[in-house]
mmCIF file of C-alpha atoms in Angstrom:
data_model
loop_
_atom_site.group_PDB
_atom_site.id
_atom_site.type_symbol
_atom_site.label_atom_id
_atom_site.label_comp_id
_atom_site.label_asym_id
_atom_site.label_seq_id
_atom_site.Cartn_x
_atom_site.Cartn_y
_atom_site.Cartn_z
ATOM 1 C CA MET C 1 -0.092 0.091 -0.143
ATOM 2 C CA SER C 2 1.169 3.609 -0.531
ATOM 3 C CA PRO C 3 2.027 5.767 2.227
ATOM 4 C CA ALA C 4 -0.484 8.239 3.720
ATOM 5 C CA VAL C 5 -0.403 11.611 1.569
ATOM 6 C CA ASP C 6 -1.682 15.049 2.155
ATOM 7 C CA TYR C 7 -4.108 16.752 -0.092
ATOM 8 C CA PHE C 8 -5.787 20.106 -0.551
ATOM 9 C CA SER C 9 -9.143 20.308 1.097
ATOM 10 C CA ARG C 10 -11.778 22.712 -0.139
ATOM 11 C CA GLY C 11 -11.429 24.716 3.262
ATOM 12 C CA ASN C 12 -7.650 25.329 2.633
ATOM 13 C CA LEU C 13 -8.282 26.500 -1.039
ATOM 14 C CA GLN C 14 -10.665 29.138 0.302
ATOM 15 C CA ALA C 15 -12.866 28.592 -2.742
ATOM 16 C CA GLU C 16 -15.563 30.845 -3.768
ATOM 17 C CA LYS C 17 -18.267 30.045 -6.229
ATOM 18 C CA CYS C 18 -16.655 28.077 -9.224
ATOM 19 C CA GLN C 19 -17.495 29.506 -12.737
ATOM 20 C CA ASP C 20 -16.171 29.197 -16.401
ATOM 21 C CA PHE C 21 -13.972 31.829 -17.925
ATOM 22 C CA VAL C 22 -14.971 33.037 -21.383
ATOM 23 C CA GLY C 23 -11.769 35.053 -22.413
ATOM 24 C CA HIS C 24 -12.080 37.927 -20.140
ATOM 25 C CA GLN C 25 -10.727 38.590 -16.506
ATOM 26 C CA PRO C 26 -12.119 36.038 -14.204
ATOM 27 C CA HIS C 27 -14.205 36.919 -11.187
ATOM 28 C CA ASN C 28 -14.405 34.871 -7.881
ATOM 29 C CA ILE C 29 -11.124 32.903 -8.437
ATOM 30 C CA LEU C 30 -9.184 31.496 -5.692
ATOM 31 C CA THR C 31 -6.828 33.918 -3.753
ATOM 32 C CA GLY C 32 -4.690 33.650 -0.876
ATOM 33 C CA PRO C 33 -1.498 31.690 0.129
ATOM 34 C CA ARG C 34 -0.998 28.068 -0.632
ATOM 35 C CA LYS C 35 -1.432 26.310 2.467
ATOM 36 C CA SER C 36 -1.402 22.430 1.963
ATOM 37 C CA VAL C 37 1.160 20.772 -0.193
ATOM 38 C CA TYR C 38 0.686 17.114 -1.346
ATOM 39 C CA HIS C 39 3.787 14.848 -0.249
ATOM 40 C CA ASN C 40 4.467 11.208 -1.266
ATOM 41 C CA PRO C 41 8.059 10.387 0.107
ATOM 42 C CA ARG C 42 8.238 7.454 -2.425
ATOM 43 C CA LEU C 43 7.820 9.530 -5.492
ATOM 44 C CA ASP C 44 10.624 11.896 -4.288
ATOM 45 C CA PRO C 45 12.836 12.485 -7.627
ATOM 46 C CA LYS C 46 15.854 11.566 -5.486
ATOM 47 C CA ASN C 47 14.771 8.188 -5.327
ATOM 48 C CA PHE C 48 14.911 7.804 -8.943
ATOM 49 C CA LEU C 49 18.634 9.234 -9.467
ATOM 50 C CA GLU C 50 20.471 5.971 -9.281
ATOM 51 C CA GLY C 51 20.562 2.285 -10.791
ATOM 52 C CA PRO C 52 19.686 0.996 -14.265
ATOM 53 C CA LEU C 53 16.682 2.259 -16.189
ATOM 54 C CA SER C 54 13.532 0.268 -15.104
ATOM 55 C CA ILE C 55 11.665 -2.128 -17.270
ATOM 56 C CA ASN C 56 8.327 -0.407 -15.808
ATOM 57 C CA PRO C 57 7.739 2.409 -18.117
ATOM 58 C CA ALA C 58 6.438 4.915 -15.482
ATOM 59 C CA THR C 59 9.225 4.401 -13.243
ATOM 60 C CA ARG C 60 11.606 4.775 -16.314
ATOM 61 C CA LEU C 61 9.982 8.003 -16.888
ATOM 62 C CA ARG C 62 10.490 9.082 -13.504
ATOM 63 C CA GLN C 63 14.236 8.145 -13.643
ATOM 64 C CA MET C 64 14.480 10.109 -16.912
ATOM 65 C CA LEU C 65 12.907 13.269 -15.368
ATOM 66 C CA ALA C 66 15.212 12.806 -12.309
ATOM 67 C CA ARG C 67 18.369 12.619 -14.504
ATOM 68 C CA PRO C 68 20.240 15.192 -16.646
ATOM 69 C CA GLY C 69 18.767 15.570 -20.158
ATOM 70 C CA ILE C 70 15.715 16.806 -21.869
ATOM 71 C CA VAL C 71 12.935 13.954 -22.778
ATOM 72 C CA VAL C 72 12.015 14.234 -26.280
ATOM 73 C CA ALA C 73 8.803 12.502 -27.164
ATOM 74 C CA PRO C 74 7.687 12.804 -30.833
ATOM 75 C CA GLY C 75 3.964 12.781 -31.553
ATOM 76 C CA ILE C 76 2.561 9.560 -32.801
ATOM 77 C CA CYS C 77 -0.883 8.900 -34.075
ATOM 78 C CA ASP C 78 -0.974 5.000 -34.828
ATOM 79 C CA GLY C 79 0.877 1.945 -34.937
ATOM 80 C CA ILE C 80 3.008 2.827 -38.060
ATOM 81 C CA SER C 81 4.077 6.282 -36.596
ATOM 82 C CA ALA C 82 4.794 4.385 -33.299
ATOM 83 C CA ARG C 83 6.957 1.889 -35.229
ATOM 84 C CA CYS C 84 8.895 4.494 -37.073
ATOM 85 C CA ALA C 85 9.547 6.657 -33.857
ATOM 86 C CA LEU C 86 10.955 3.366 -32.179
ATOM 87 C CA GLU C 87 13.252 2.672 -35.384
ATOM 88 C CA ALA C 88 14.486 6.229 -35.208
ATOM 89 C CA GLY C 89 15.794 5.412 -31.638
ATOM 90 C CA PHE C 90 13.322 7.936 -29.460
ATOM 91 C CA SER C 91 13.458 6.736 -25.817
ATOM 92 C CA CYS C 92 9.853 8.410 -25.224
ATOM 93 C CA LEU C 93 6.513 8.565 -27.216
ATOM 94 C CA TYR C 94 3.834 11.205 -27.058
ATOM 95 C CA GLN C 95 0.254 10.082 -28.089
ATOM 96 C CA SER C 96 -1.337 13.190 -29.128
ATOM 97 C CA GLY C 97 -5.180 13.737 -28.519
ATOM 98 C CA ALA C 98 -5.204 15.756 -31.810
ATOM 99 C CA ALA C 99 -3.392 13.148 -33.721
ATOM 100 C CA THR C 100 -5.521 10.306 -32.032
ATOM 101 C CA THR C 101 -8.669 11.899 -32.889
ATOM 102 C CA ALA C 102 -7.579 12.402 -36.477
ATOM 103 C CA SER C 103 -6.012 9.065 -36.995
ATOM 104 C CA ARG C 104 -8.902 6.995 -35.371
ATOM 105 C CA LEU C 105 -11.875 9.117 -36.161
ATOM 106 C CA GLY C 106 -10.964 11.271 -39.129
ATOM 107 C CA GLN C 107 -12.013 14.328 -36.969
ATOM 108 C CA PRO C 108 -10.598 17.730 -35.687
ATOM 109 C CA ASP C 109 -9.374 18.137 -32.309
ATOM 110 C CA LEU C 110 -12.748 19.268 -30.885
ATOM 111 C CA ALA C 111 -13.655 17.096 -27.924
ATOM 112 C CA ILE C 112 -14.976 14.505 -30.290
ATOM 113 C CA ALA C 113 -12.856 11.361 -29.230
ATOM 114 C CA THR C 114 -13.694 9.481 -26.169
ATOM 115 C CA LEU C 115 -11.884 7.770 -23.209
ATOM 116 C CA ASN C 116 -12.387 4.599 -24.869
ATOM 117 C CA ASP C 117 -10.660 5.988 -28.230
ATOM 118 C CA PHE C 118 -7.786 7.170 -26.365
ATOM 119 C CA VAL C 119 -7.358 3.888 -24.205
ATOM 120 C CA GLN C 120 -7.671 1.454 -27.194
ATOM 121 C CA ALA C 121 -5.110 3.732 -29.181
ATOM 122 C CA ALA C 122 -2.762 3.722 -26.205
ATOM 123 C CA GLU C 123 -3.018 -0.042 -25.392
ATOM 124 C CA MET C 124 -1.915 -0.673 -28.974
ATOM 125 C CA VAL C 125 0.967 1.633 -28.691
ATOM 126 C CA CYS C 126 2.242 0.553 -25.481
ATOM 127 C CA SER C 127 2.144 -3.145 -26.540
ATOM 128 C CA LEU C 128 4.799 -2.361 -29.305
ATOM 129 C CA ASP C 129 7.347 -1.827 -26.718
ATOM 130 C CA PRO C 130 6.414 -2.339 -23.199
ATOM 131 C CA ILE C 131 9.502 -0.574 -21.746
ATOM 132 C CA THR C 132 9.347 2.730 -23.917
ATOM 133 C CA PRO C 133 7.423 5.341 -21.788
ATOM 134 C CA VAL C 134 4.141 6.646 -23.546
ATOM 135 C CA ILE C 135 2.912 10.068 -22.343
ATOM 136 C CA ALA C 136 -0.686 10.282 -23.362
ATOM 137 C CA ASP C 137 -3.078 13.073 -23.794
ATOM 138 C CA ALA C 138 -6.154 12.759 -21.571
ATOM 139 C CA ASP C 139 -7.913 16.080 -22.664
ATOM 140 C CA THR C 140 -10.040 17.075 -19.400
ATOM 141 C CA GLY C 141 -10.256 13.806 -17.721
ATOM 142 C CA PHE C 142 -13.565 13.038 -19.775
ATOM 143 C CA GLY C 143 -15.861 14.298 -16.799
ATOM 144 C CA GLY C 144 -15.937 14.721 -13.157
ATOM 145 C CA PRO C 145 -13.594 13.583 -10.453
ATOM 146 C CA ALA C 146 -14.866 9.910 -10.681
ATOM 147 C CA MET C 147 -14.304 9.947 -14.409
ATOM 148 C CA VAL C 148 -10.856 11.580 -14.216
ATOM 149 C CA ALA C 149 -9.982 8.570 -11.896
ATOM 150 C CA ARG C 150 -11.264 6.066 -14.214
ATOM 151 C CA THR C 151 -9.144 7.606 -16.795
ATOM 152 C CA VAL C 152 -5.765 7.431 -14.858
ATOM 153 C CA LYS C 153 -6.687 3.865 -13.980
ATOM 154 C CA GLN C 154 -7.429 2.808 -17.466
ATOM 155 C CA TYR C 155 -4.439 4.480 -18.708
ATOM 156 C CA ALA C 156 -2.206 2.940 -16.131
ATOM 157 C CA ARG C 157 -3.744 -0.460 -16.753
ATOM 158 C CA VAL C 158 -2.746 -0.430 -20.510
ATOM 159 C CA GLY C 159 0.691 0.290 -19.844
ATOM 160 C CA VAL C 160 0.673 4.352 -20.183
ATOM 161 C CA ALA C 161 3.711 5.953 -18.346
ATOM 162 C CA ALA C 162 2.050 9.564 -17.908
ATOM 163 C CA LEU C 163 -0.795 11.472 -18.793
ATOM 164 C CA HIS C 164 -1.900 15.289 -18.851
ATOM 165 C CA ILE C 165 -4.980 16.644 -17.888
ATOM 166 C CA GLU C 166 -6.065 20.521 -18.799
ATOM 167 C CA ASP C 167 -8.031 23.181 -17.529
ATOM 168 C CA GLN C 168 -10.146 23.676 -20.721
ATOM 169 C CA VAL C 169 -13.869 23.222 -20.445
ATOM 170 C CA GLN C 170 -15.296 19.943 -21.597
ATOM 171 C CA THR C 171 -16.065 21.295 -25.096
ATOM 172 C CA LYS C 172 -12.281 21.736 -25.517
ATOM 173 C CA ARG C 173 -10.201 22.300 -28.577
ATOM 174 C CA CYS C 174 -6.777 21.895 -29.640
ATOM 175 C CA GLY C 175 -4.588 24.175 -27.611
ATOM 176 C CA HIS C 176 -3.250 25.874 -30.546
ATOM 177 C CA LEU C 177 -6.560 27.018 -31.848
ATOM 178 C CA MET C 178 -8.332 30.376 -30.895
ATOM 179 C CA GLY C 179 -11.337 30.845 -28.734
ATOM 180 C CA LYS C 180 -10.418 28.483 -25.985
ATOM 181 C CA GLN C 181 -12.220 28.592 -22.519
ATOM 182 C CA VAL C 182 -10.932 27.591 -19.244
ATOM 183 C CA VAL C 183 -12.498 26.397 -16.111
ATOM 184 C CA CYS C 184 -11.966 28.153 -12.709
ATOM 185 C CA ARG C 185 -8.914 27.310 -10.637
ATOM 186 C CA GLU C 186 -10.927 25.154 -8.186
ATOM 187 C CA GLU C 187 -12.336 22.856 -10.964
ATOM 188 C CA PHE C 188 -8.862 22.372 -12.577
ATOM 189 C CA LEU C 189 -7.483 21.513 -9.218
ATOM 190 C CA THR C 190 -10.220 19.070 -8.466
ATOM 191 C CA ARG C 191 -9.087 17.196 -11.768
ATOM 192 C CA ILE C 192 -5.698 17.169 -10.670
ATOM 193 C CA ARG C 193 -6.430 15.958 -7.095
ATOM 194 C CA ALA C 194 -8.580 13.151 -8.507
ATOM 195 C CA ALA C 195 -5.834 12.026 -10.814
ATOM 196 C CA VAL C 196 -3.525 11.956 -7.978
ATOM 197 C CA LEU C 197 -5.849 10.087 -5.659
ATOM 198 C CA ALA C 198 -6.652 7.532 -8.485
ATOM 199 C CA ARG C 199 -2.900 6.892 -9.002
ATOM 200 C CA ASP C 200 -2.119 6.649 -5.343
ATOM 201 C CA SER C 201 -4.975 4.122 -4.948
ATOM 202 C CA ILE C 202 -3.621 1.560 -7.434
ATOM 203 C CA PRO C 203 -2.460 -1.386 -5.656
ATOM 204 C CA GLY C 204 1.220 -2.118 -5.123
ATOM 205 C CA GLY C 205 2.134 1.656 -5.324
ATOM 206 C CA SER C 206 2.258 3.040 -8.881
ATOM 207 C CA ASP C 207 4.777 5.429 -10.246
ATOM 208 C CA PHE C 208 2.446 6.864 -12.914
ATOM 209 C CA VAL C 209 3.084 10.366 -13.787
ATOM 210 C CA ILE C 210 0.416 13.056 -13.446
ATOM 211 C CA ILE C 211 1.123 16.020 -15.691
ATOM 212 C CA ALA C 212 -0.872 19.248 -15.105
ATOM 213 C CA ARG C 213 -1.566 21.306 -18.240
ATOM 214 C CA THR C 214 -3.033 24.708 -18.531
ATOM 215 C CA ASP C 215 -4.354 26.678 -21.551
ATOM 216 C CA SER C 216 -4.943 29.811 -19.550
ATOM 217 C CA ALA C 217 -1.985 31.680 -20.807
ATOM 218 C CA GLN C 218 -3.972 32.731 -23.966
ATOM 219 C CA VAL C 219 -7.204 33.177 -21.925
ATOM 220 C CA LEU C 220 -6.137 34.841 -18.728
ATOM 221 C CA GLY C 221 -2.445 35.687 -19.196
ATOM 222 C CA MET C 222 0.871 34.131 -18.297
ATOM 223 C CA GLU C 223 0.583 35.327 -14.710
ATOM 224 C CA GLU C 224 -2.643 33.340 -14.081
ATOM 225 C CA ALA C 225 -0.853 30.256 -16.022
ATOM 226 C CA VAL C 226 1.706 29.958 -13.659
ATOM 227 C CA ALA C 227 -0.344 30.634 -10.632
ATOM 228 C CA ARG C 228 -2.522 27.464 -11.564
ATOM 229 C CA LEU C 229 0.503 25.530 -12.334
ATOM 230 C CA LYS C 230 2.170 26.229 -8.879
ATOM 231 C CA LEU C 231 -1.324 25.338 -7.406
ATOM 232 C CA ALA C 232 -1.474 22.007 -9.412
ATOM 233 C CA ALA C 233 2.106 21.194 -8.352
ATOM 234 C CA ASP C 234 0.993 21.738 -4.675
ATOM 235 C CA ALA C 235 -1.843 19.531 -5.339
ATOM 236 C CA GLY C 236 0.458 16.631 -6.574
ATOM 237 C CA ALA C 237 0.991 17.004 -10.027
ATOM 238 C CA ASP C 238 4.334 15.917 -10.994
ATOM 239 C CA VAL C 239 5.086 17.751 -14.185
ATOM 240 C CA CYS C 240 3.624 21.231 -15.293
ATOM 241 C CA PHE C 241 2.761 21.668 -18.783
ATOM 242 C CA ILE C 242 2.143 25.149 -20.225
ATOM 243 C CA GLU C 243 0.312 25.260 -23.556
ATOM 244 C CA GLY C 244 0.963 28.074 -26.126
ATOM 245 C CA VAL C 245 3.923 29.493 -24.327
ATOM 246 C CA LYS C 246 4.747 32.479 -27.005
ATOM 247 C CA THR C 247 8.372 33.395 -26.209
ATOM 248 C CA SER C 248 11.838 32.101 -24.911
ATOM 249 C CA GLU C 249 11.632 34.809 -22.057
ATOM 250 C CA HIS C 250 7.914 33.372 -20.966
ATOM 251 C CA LEU C 251 9.481 29.777 -21.180
ATOM 252 C CA GLN C 252 12.380 30.727 -19.088
ATOM 253 C CA SER C 253 10.469 32.844 -16.432
ATOM 254 C CA THR C 254 7.990 29.713 -16.116
ATOM 255 C CA VAL C 255 10.840 27.308 -15.677
ATOM 256 C CA ALA C 256 12.211 29.621 -12.887
ATOM 257 C CA ALA C 257 8.809 30.112 -11.232
ATOM 258 C CA LEU C 258 7.927 26.538 -11.150
ATOM 259 C CA ALA C 259 11.290 25.104 -10.208
ATOM 260 C CA PRO C 260 12.021 22.307 -9.176
ATOM 261 C CA LYS C 261 8.950 20.917 -10.974
ATOM 262 C CA PRO C 262 9.755 19.853 -14.351
ATOM 263 C CA VAL C 263 8.265 21.915 -17.160
ATOM 264 C CA LEU C 264 6.755 20.357 -20.423
ATOM 265 C CA ILE C 265 6.361 22.296 -23.628
ATOM 266 C CA ASN C 266 4.399 21.646 -26.882
ATOM 267 C CA VAL C 267 5.923 22.587 -30.157
ATOM 268 C CA ILE C 268 3.723 22.395 -33.102
ATOM 269 C CA SER C 269 5.032 23.962 -36.569
ATOM 270 C CA GLY C 270 2.876 27.068 -37.201
ATOM 271 C CA GLY C 271 1.328 26.916 -33.667
ATOM 272 C CA LEU C 272 1.445 29.397 -30.691
ATOM 273 C CA THR C 273 4.673 28.254 -29.623
ATOM 274 C CA PRO C 274 8.049 29.104 -31.470
ATOM 275 C CA SER C 275 9.649 26.110 -33.185
ATOM 276 C CA PHE C 276 12.265 25.650 -30.588
ATOM 277 C CA THR C 277 14.652 22.889 -31.213
ATOM 278 C CA SER C 278 14.975 20.267 -28.208
ATOM 279 C CA LYS C 279 18.375 21.618 -27.591
ATOM 280 C CA GLU C 280 17.111 25.118 -27.250
ATOM 281 C CA ALA C 281 14.410 24.060 -25.097
ATOM 282 C CA GLU C 282 16.710 22.122 -22.695
ATOM 283 C CA GLU C 283 18.949 25.273 -22.710
ATOM 284 C CA MET C 284 15.922 27.295 -21.308
ATOM 285 C CA GLY C 285 15.195 24.724 -18.782
ATOM 286 C CA ALA C 286 12.553 22.697 -20.078
ATOM 287 C CA LYS C 287 12.625 19.002 -19.044
ATOM 288 C CA ILE C 288 10.205 17.349 -21.704
ATOM 289 C CA ILE C 289 9.424 18.563 -24.971
ATOM 290 C CA ILE C 290 6.639 16.999 -27.123
ATOM 291 C CA PHE C 291 6.174 17.591 -31.157
ATOM 292 C CA SER C 292 2.463 16.568 -31.220
ATOM 293 C CA LEU C 293 1.754 16.561 -34.789
ATOM 294 C CA VAL C 294 5.060 15.572 -36.253
ATOM 295 C CA SER C 295 3.948 12.397 -37.585
ATOM 296 C CA SER C 296 0.356 13.495 -38.572
ATOM 297 C CA VAL C 297 1.192 16.297 -40.418
ATOM 298 C CA ALA C 298 4.110 14.456 -42.290
ATOM 299 C CA MET C 299 1.434 11.697 -42.986
ATOM 300 C CA VAL C 300 -1.040 14.111 -44.590
ATOM 301 C CA HIS C 301 1.765 15.508 -46.903
ATOM 302 C CA ALA C 302 3.041 12.157 -47.800
ATOM 303 C CA CYS C 303 -0.454 10.571 -48.318
ATOM 304 C CA ARG C 304 -1.723 13.403 -50.311
ATOM 305 C CA ALA C 305 1.235 13.446 -52.686
ATOM 306 C CA ALA C 306 0.852 9.508 -53.089
ATOM 307 C CA MET C 307 -2.684 9.839 -53.717
ATOM 308 C CA ARG C 308 -2.392 12.594 -56.266
ATOM 309 C CA ALA C 309 0.426 10.728 -58.018
ATOM 310 C CA LEU C 310 -1.887 7.508 -58.186
ATOM 311 C CA LYS C 311 -4.671 9.377 -59.544
ATOM 312 C CA LYS C 312 -2.379 11.167 -62.018
ATOM 313 C CA THR C 313 -0.234 8.158 -63.201
ATOM 314 C CA GLY C 314 -2.342 5.259 -62.371
ATOM 315 C CA THR C 315 0.378 3.680 -60.475
ATOM 316 C CA ASP C 316 1.930 3.717 -57.112
ATOM 317 C CA LEU C 317 5.531 3.181 -58.179
ATOM 318 C CA SER C 318 6.844 6.519 -57.510
ATOM 319 C CA SER C 319 5.468 6.921 -54.120
ATOM 320 C CA SER C 320 6.542 3.495 -52.804
ATOM 321 C CA ARG C 321 10.289 4.469 -53.441
ATOM 322 C CA GLY C 322 11.250 1.055 -53.908
ATOM 323 C CA MET C 323 9.872 -0.372 -50.730
ATOM 324 C CA ASP C 324 8.325 -3.998 -51.211
ATOM 325 C CA PRO C 325 5.860 -5.637 -48.889
ATOM 326 C CA LYS C 326 8.466 -7.332 -46.957
ATOM 327 C CA GLN C 327 10.437 -4.389 -46.385
ATOM 328 C CA PHE C 328 7.269 -2.576 -45.193
ATOM 329 C CA PHE C 329 6.392 -5.289 -42.727
ATOM 330 C CA GLU C 330 10.010 -5.272 -41.405
ATOM 331 C CA VAL C 331 9.308 -1.972 -40.116
ATOM 332 C CA MET C 332 6.367 -3.288 -38.483
ATOM 333 C CA GLY C 333 8.173 -5.940 -36.444
ATOM 334 C CA LEU C 334 8.301 -8.806 -38.940
ATOM 335 C CA ASP C 335 11.686 -10.243 -37.894
ATOM 336 C CA GLU C 336 10.692 -10.226 -34.345
ATOM 337 C CA ILE C 337 7.675 -12.378 -34.975
ATOM 338 C CA VAL C 338 9.442 -14.801 -37.368
ATOM 339 C CA ASP C 339 12.230 -15.251 -34.775
ATOM 340 C CA PHE C 340 9.620 -15.781 -31.932
ATOM 341 C CA ASP C 341 7.863 -18.190 -33.841
ATOM 342 C CA ALA C 342 11.213 -20.223 -34.577
ATOM 343 C CA CYS C 343 12.237 -20.080 -31.019
ATOM 344 C CA ALA C 344 8.685 -21.553 -30.042
ATOM 345 C CA GLY C 345 9.282 -24.518 -32.429
ATOM 346 C CA GLY C 346 7.111 -23.168 -35.065
ATOM 347 C CA SER C 347 7.622 -23.602 -38.707
ATOM 348 C CA ALA C 348 4.827 -21.381 -40.444
ATOM 349 C CA PHE C 349 7.224 -18.601 -41.103
ATOM 350 C CA GLN C 350 10.455 -20.313 -42.514
ATOM 351 C CA LEU C 351 9.821 -18.550 -45.676
ATOM 352 C CA VAL C 352 8.175 -15.119 -45.909
#
């Protein structure tokens, strides 16, 4: 069983009436000092500084966060993109909500995908390499505290190492679109507390990583965004994710304000955040950098070109670039399955 932990109480938060924000300055938001801080000695970063990297993906991610170097997680959207990222040698993957919605449903990132869509996608991705940590988007947690808890437990059950939960309203949108609305601080913190409680209730003591994301920088300003992340950290969030940070100065000041909590940034070409390289982000103090749409956008360009070429020429010869079916399946793990079959005494794939 996990050790006892401390949480915010509604009394400590001094919460007034909760209301949604619609892009103007909020009223009735939480004020006053932060009085109670979550503490779980087992999850202290010092406990993850030494020793070989764990085969448990959540523990492995905590080790990566506690040790030098930035964690670079390319956005994947399906099995093909995950295989390509692993082949390229990435040590962490990011399951983007926008990419998952696009690949599974062919829809934009407008709160259309459900918990089941996200969990099913994550289960497949995590099964490809159960050791490599997967950070997964969990939108707003898909409902109230009970639903947030269900989300955490289902993500952890299928092998996800970390998730992020945001402060947008339930009818959310991609963080790099305009017109976002966010909930009040207390509702955001309720989501984070629910996620932490759910993680700590997993039998055996889970190392699952809770990431608090705020979209309030574009709605209420950087000061409010940083204030929310400080409160989320106190409520037990392991990592702070500020969406849409627009300048290097803002990133550096955010990192300084939230230290020693790790900070995650999201880079999307053409989005609100400048196209920082992973090296630049590391120099500015970020600990995790995700490139949410790197595979999805590349796929759109490649697939469009292939379809247009097929329509124009009547053949896929140019788009295949000489890759035959066997070579394609090798990227998908063909050799692993053939070798496994042979080790088990099978003979079905002696010739493929």
